[in-house]
Amino acid sequence: MKYTKGLRFLAIACLLIMGILSNGEFTSIAMEKIVLQDKDVISIEKDKSLIGASTFKANEIYIYLRDKIARDVGIEAADEWVFEGLPCELLTAEGQGWQSGKVWFCLEFIPDEKENSNETDDEPTKALPESPLDDLRAELLDS
């Protein structure tokens, strides 16, 4: 099977996002990960875009990948790789034995770490507007 340059890049990017290091070890990323849904909008530098646009929906990348993969393995296998999951078995380095399941491509977003604010835990946060239900909430929480 021949791989295109773009798919090789994607595979490397996915491995890096998942935290697989060059020495084969797996490291968990202690950051929040958001798996992008079809209608989520991404904005990147246009010259780094796979589809030639600086702003696009995640589904446009999924369709682009499906079309690229379809050239190598056919549309049915491409749909499995991108949309449905391809039945497979996995043997992890942790020695848990073979596990059956599915594998597929997904886009993940990892937010930048938030900068430490100058507020301390002692300082009050923004107060919520008063509500006529505040007394009821307090009563229910005390029960």
Short mmCIF file of N, CA and C in Angstrom, two decimals, residues 14 20 26 60 66 72 83 90 111 132 140-141:
data_model
loop_
_atom_site.label_atom_id
_atom_site.label_comp_id
_atom_site.label_asym_id
_atom_site.label_seq_id
_atom_site.Cartn_x
_atom_site.Cartn_y
_atom_site.Cartn_z
N CYS A 14 -1.07 12.45 14.60
CA CYS A 14 -1.97 11.72 15.51
C CYS A 14 -1.18 11.02 16.61
N ILE A 20 2.40 9.29 22.00
CA ILE A 20 3.32 8.19 21.78
C ILE A 20 4.67 8.78 21.44
N PHE A 26 4.29 5.22 25.91
CA PHE A 26 3.06 6.01 25.86
C PHE A 26 3.04 6.90 27.08
N GLU A 60 -15.06 18.86 7.03
CA GLU A 60 -14.36 19.05 5.76
C GLU A 60 -13.02 18.32 5.77
N ARG A 66 -11.01 11.00 4.03
CA ARG A 66 -11.69 9.85 3.43
C ARG A 66 -11.38 9.75 1.94
N ASP A 72 -6.28 4.82 -2.09
CA ASP A 72 -5.39 3.69 -1.80
C ASP A 72 -6.12 2.39 -1.50
N PHE A 83 -15.02 7.43 9.37
CA PHE A 83 -16.34 7.69 9.96
C PHE A 83 -16.86 6.60 10.89
N LEU A 90 -5.79 -4.98 18.92
CA LEU A 90 -4.71 -4.15 19.44
C LEU A 90 -3.92 -4.93 20.48
N PRO A 111 -6.54 22.60 24.32
CA PRO A 111 -6.46 24.04 24.63
C PRO A 111 -5.10 24.40 25.24
N PRO A 132 -34.43 35.27 42.40
CA PRO A 132 -35.46 34.96 43.39
C PRO A 132 -35.38 33.49 43.83
N LEU A 140 -32.63 23.96 49.61
CA LEU A 140 -32.49 22.60 49.08
C LEU A 140 -31.11 22.04 49.34
N LEU A 141 -30.08 22.87 49.26
CA LEU A 141 -28.73 22.41 49.52
C LEU A 141 -28.52 22.07 50.99
#
